[in-house]
Coordinates of C-alpha atoms in Angstrom, one line a residue:
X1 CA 1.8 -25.8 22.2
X2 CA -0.7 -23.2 23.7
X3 CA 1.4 -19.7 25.2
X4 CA 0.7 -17.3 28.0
X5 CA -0.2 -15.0 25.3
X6 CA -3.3 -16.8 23.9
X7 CA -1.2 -17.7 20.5
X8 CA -1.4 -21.3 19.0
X9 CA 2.0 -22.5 17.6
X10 CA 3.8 -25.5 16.8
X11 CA 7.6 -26.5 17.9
X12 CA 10.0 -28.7 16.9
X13 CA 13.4 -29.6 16.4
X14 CA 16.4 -28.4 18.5
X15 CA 18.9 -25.6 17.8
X16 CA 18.6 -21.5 18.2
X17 CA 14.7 -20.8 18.2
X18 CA 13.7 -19.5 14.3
X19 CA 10.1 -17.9 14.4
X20 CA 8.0 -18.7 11.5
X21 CA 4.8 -16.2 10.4
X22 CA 2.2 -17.1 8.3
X23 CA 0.3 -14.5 5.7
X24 CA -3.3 -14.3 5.4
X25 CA -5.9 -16.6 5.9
X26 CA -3.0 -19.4 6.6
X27 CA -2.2 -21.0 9.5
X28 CA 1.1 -22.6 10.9
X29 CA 0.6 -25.5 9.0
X30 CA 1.4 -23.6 5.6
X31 CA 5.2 -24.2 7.0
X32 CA 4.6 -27.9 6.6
X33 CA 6.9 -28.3 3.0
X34 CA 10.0 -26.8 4.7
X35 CA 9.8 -27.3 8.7
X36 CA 11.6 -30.7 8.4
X37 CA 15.1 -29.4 7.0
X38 CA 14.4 -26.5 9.0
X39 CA 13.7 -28.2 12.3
X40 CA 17.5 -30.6 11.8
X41 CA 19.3 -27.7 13.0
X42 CA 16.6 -24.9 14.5
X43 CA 14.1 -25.1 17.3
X44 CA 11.2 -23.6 14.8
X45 CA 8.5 -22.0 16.4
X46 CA 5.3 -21.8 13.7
X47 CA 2.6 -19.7 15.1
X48 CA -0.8 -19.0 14.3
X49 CA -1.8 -15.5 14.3
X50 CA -4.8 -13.9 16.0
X51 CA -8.0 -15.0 14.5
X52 CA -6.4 -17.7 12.1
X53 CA -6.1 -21.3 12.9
X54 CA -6.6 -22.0 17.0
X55 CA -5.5 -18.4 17.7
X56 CA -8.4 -16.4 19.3
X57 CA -8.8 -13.0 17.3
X58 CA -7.9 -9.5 18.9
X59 CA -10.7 -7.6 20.1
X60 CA -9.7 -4.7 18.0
X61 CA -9.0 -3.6 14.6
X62 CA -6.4 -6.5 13.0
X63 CA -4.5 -4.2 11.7
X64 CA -0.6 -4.7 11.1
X65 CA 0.3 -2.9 13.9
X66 CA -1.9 -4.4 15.7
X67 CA -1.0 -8.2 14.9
X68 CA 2.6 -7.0 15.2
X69 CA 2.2 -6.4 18.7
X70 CA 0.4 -9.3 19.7
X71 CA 3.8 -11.5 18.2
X72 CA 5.8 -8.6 19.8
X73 CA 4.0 -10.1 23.4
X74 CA 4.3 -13.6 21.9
X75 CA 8.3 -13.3 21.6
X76 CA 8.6 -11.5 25.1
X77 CA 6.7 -14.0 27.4
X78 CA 7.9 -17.1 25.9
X79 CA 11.6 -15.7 26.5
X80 CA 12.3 -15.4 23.0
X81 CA 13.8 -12.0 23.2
X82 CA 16.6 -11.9 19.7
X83 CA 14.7 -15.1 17.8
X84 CA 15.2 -14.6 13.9
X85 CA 12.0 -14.5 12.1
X86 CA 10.5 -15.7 9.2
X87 CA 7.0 -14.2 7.8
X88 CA 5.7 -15.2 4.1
X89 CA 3.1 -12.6 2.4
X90 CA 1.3 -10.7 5.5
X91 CA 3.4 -12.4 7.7
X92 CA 6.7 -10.8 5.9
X93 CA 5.6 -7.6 6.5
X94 CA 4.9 -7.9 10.2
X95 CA 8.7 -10.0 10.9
X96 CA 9.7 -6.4 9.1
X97 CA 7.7 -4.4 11.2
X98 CA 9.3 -6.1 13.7
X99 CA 12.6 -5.6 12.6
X100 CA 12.0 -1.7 12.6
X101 CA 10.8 -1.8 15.6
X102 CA 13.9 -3.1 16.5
X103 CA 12.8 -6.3 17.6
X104 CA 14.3 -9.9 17.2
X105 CA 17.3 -11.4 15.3
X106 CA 17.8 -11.4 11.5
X107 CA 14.8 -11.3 9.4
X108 CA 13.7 -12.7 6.3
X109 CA 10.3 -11.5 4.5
X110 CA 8.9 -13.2 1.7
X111 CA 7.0 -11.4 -0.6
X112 CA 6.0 -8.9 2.0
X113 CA 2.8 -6.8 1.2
X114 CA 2.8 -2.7 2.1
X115 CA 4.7 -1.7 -1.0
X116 CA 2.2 -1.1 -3.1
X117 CA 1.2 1.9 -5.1
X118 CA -2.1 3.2 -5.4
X119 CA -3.3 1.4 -8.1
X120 CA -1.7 -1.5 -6.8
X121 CA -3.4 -1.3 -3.6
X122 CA -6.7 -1.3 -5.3
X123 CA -5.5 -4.4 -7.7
X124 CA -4.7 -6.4 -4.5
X125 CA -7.7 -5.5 -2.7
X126 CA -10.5 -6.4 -5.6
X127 CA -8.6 -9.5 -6.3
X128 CA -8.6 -10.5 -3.0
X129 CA -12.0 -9.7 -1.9
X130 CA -13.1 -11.8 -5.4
X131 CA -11.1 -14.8 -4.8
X132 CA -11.7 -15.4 -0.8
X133 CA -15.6 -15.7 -1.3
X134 CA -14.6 -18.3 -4.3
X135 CA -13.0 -20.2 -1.9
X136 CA -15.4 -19.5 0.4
X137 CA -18.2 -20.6 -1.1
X138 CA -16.3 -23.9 -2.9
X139 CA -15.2 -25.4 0.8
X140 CA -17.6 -28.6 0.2
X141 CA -15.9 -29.2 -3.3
X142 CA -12.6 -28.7 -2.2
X143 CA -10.8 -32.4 -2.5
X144 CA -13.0 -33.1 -5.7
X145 CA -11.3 -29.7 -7.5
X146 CA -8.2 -29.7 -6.4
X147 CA -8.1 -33.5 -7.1
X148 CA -6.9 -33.5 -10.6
X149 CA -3.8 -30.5 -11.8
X150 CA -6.3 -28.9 -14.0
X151 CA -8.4 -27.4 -11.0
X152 CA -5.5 -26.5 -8.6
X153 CA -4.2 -24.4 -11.7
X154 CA -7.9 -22.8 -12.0
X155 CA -8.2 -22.1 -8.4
X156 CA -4.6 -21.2 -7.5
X157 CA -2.6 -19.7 -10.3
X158 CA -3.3 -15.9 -8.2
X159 CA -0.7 -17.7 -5.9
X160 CA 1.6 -20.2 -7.3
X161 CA 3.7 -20.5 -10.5
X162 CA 3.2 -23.8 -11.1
X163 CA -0.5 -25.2 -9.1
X164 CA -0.3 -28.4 -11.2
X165 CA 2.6 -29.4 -9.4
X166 CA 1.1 -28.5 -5.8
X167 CA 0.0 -31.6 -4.1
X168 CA -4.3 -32.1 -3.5
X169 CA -3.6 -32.9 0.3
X170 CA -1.4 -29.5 0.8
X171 CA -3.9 -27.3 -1.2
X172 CA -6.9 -29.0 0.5
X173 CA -5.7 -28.0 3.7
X174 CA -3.9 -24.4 2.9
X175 CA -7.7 -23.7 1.5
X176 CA -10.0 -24.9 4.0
X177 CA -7.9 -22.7 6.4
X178 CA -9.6 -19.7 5.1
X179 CA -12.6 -21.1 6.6
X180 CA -11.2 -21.4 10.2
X181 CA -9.7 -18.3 10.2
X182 CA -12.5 -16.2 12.3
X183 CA -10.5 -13.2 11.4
X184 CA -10.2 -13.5 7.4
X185 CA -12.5 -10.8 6.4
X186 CA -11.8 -8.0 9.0
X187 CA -7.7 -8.6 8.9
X188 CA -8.8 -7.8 5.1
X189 CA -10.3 -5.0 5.0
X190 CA -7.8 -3.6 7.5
X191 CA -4.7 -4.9 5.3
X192 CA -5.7 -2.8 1.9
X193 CA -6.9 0.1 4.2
X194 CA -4.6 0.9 6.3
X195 CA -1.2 2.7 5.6
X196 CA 2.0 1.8 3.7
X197 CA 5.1 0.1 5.4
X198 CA 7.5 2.2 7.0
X199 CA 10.8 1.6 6.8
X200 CA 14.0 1.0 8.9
X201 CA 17.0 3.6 8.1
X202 CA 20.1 2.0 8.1
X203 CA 22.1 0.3 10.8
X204 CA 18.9 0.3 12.9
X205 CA 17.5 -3.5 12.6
X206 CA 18.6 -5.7 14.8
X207 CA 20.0 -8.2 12.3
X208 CA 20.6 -9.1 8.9
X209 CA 17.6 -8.6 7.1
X210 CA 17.0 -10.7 3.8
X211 CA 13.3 -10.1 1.3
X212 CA 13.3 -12.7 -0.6
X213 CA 10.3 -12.3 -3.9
X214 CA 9.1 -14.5 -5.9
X215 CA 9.6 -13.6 -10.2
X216 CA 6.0 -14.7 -10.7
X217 CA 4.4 -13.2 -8.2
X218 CA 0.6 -12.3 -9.4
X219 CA -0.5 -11.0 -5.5
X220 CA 2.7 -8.5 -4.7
X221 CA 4.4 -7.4 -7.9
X222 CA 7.9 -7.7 -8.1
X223 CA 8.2 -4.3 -8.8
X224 CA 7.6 -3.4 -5.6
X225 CA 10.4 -5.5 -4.1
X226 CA 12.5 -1.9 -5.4
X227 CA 10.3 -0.5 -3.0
X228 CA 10.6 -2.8 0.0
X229 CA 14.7 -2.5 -0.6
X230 CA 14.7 1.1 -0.4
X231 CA 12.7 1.1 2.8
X232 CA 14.7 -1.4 4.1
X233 CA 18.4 -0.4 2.7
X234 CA 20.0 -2.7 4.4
X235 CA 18.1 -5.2 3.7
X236 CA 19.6 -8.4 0.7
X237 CA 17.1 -9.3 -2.1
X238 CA 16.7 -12.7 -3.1
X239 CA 14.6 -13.7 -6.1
X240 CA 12.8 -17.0 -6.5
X241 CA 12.7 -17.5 -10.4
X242 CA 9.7 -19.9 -11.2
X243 CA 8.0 -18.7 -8.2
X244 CA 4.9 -16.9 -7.2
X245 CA 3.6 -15.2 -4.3
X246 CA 4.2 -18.1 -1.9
X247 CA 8.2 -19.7 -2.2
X248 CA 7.4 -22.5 0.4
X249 CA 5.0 -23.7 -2.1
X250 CA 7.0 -23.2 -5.4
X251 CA 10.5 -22.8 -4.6
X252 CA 10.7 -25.3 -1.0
X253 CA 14.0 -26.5 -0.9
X254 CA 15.3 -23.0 -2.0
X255 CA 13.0 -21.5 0.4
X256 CA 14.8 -23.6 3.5
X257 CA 18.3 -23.4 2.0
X258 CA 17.6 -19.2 2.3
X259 CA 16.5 -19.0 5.6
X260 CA 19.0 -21.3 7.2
X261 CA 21.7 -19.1 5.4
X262 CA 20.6 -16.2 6.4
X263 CA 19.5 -16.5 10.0
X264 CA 21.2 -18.0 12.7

């Protein structure tokens, strides 16, 4: 599915529309694990962002505000005006950007960055700017390491709770994303650079918003879900226990049975 405003997505499955919003270096396809028992009863709409998958990239800075508005024109030319959305990691942040902007139905954020302190900021941004190059650099020798459990836990236990248990063929193509995305390092930089989240005072967003974290979590600490809660005071916290930073992977069936309850 191509749009009028020059974002890739992916649609299927009938019901009231549910917009899904992938986190960095992703593309729609990191909704693979849940968008069959999603799609039974929602018309799920998985987009790529600008500069990731067969989105082109923005022609300015990438910054959250700036990806935010591009989904913002996504949502308004495809009709879409009131869909519920659904972001994991960066993506969780801009559906709650969004939702204090006072755009779209209810919300649920998964793991959401922005809610980091200083030193946390700094944590995420050298860990990131360490790993990405890793996986960079090991594209050609992707299928033969994350063939066997023992290399998916040494490449992804940043991100998931339990990478032995992650199939080769998902993590194969979740990684060699990173090398599509045309956007990866410049979304980056402007991610750990620019400011905190701001929040939405209560009674203002448009729906029932829901931030669900994951107990694991080794990218955004669950310490800063306390945070994310008190911007968002209206917002329900739900935690994934054996989970890292990314429920779809870890938690998949708990991640679908969460957003069905609490959207539409």
């Amino acid at each position: 599915m191509s749009t009028s405003s020059q974002l890739n997505a992916s649609r299927q499955g009938t019901g009231k529309p549910l917009l899904l919003i992938h986190g960095l270096g992703a593309t729609w396809e990191t909704w693979r694990p849940i968008m069959n028992d999603l799609s039974r009863s929602r018309d799920v709409i998985a987009i790529d962002l600008p500069g990731f998958g067969d989105s082109a990239p923005l022609e300015g800075e990438p910054s959250i505000a700036a990806l935010t508005d591009s989904v913002e024109e996504f949502i308004r030319s495809e009709g879409l005006e009131g869909i519920d959305t659904v972001g994991s990691s960066m993506g969780a942040r801009i559906v709650l950007e969004l939702a204090r902007r006072g755009i779209g139905g209810d919300t649920v954020a998964l793991d959401p960055g922005g809610f980091w302190s200083e030193g946390e900021r700094r944590i995420f941004s050298a860990s990131l700017k360490a790993s990405i190059p890793l996986i960079l650099r090991l594209q050609p020798l992707l299928p033969a390491l994350l063939g066997n459990p023992a290399g998916r836990t040494a490449l992804l236990i940043q991100f998931s709770a339990a990478p032995w248990r992650l199939t080769k063929e998902f993590t194969v193509r979740e990684l060699r994303a990173f090398a599509q995305a045309t956007a990866l390092k410049r979304t980056l930089s402007a991610l750990v650079s620019g400011p905190l989240q701001e929040g939405a005072p209560a009674g203002t967003p448009p729906g029932r918003v829901t931030i669900g974290w994951g107990k694991q979590d080794r990218v955004t600490f669950p310490r800063q879900a306390a945070r994310a809660q008190e911007k968002f005071p209206d917002a329900r916290l739900h935690w994934f226990r054996r989970c890292g930073h990314f429920p779809v992977w870890d938690q998949p069936e708990e991640t679908a049975q969460l957003i069905l309850s609490r959207t539409g």
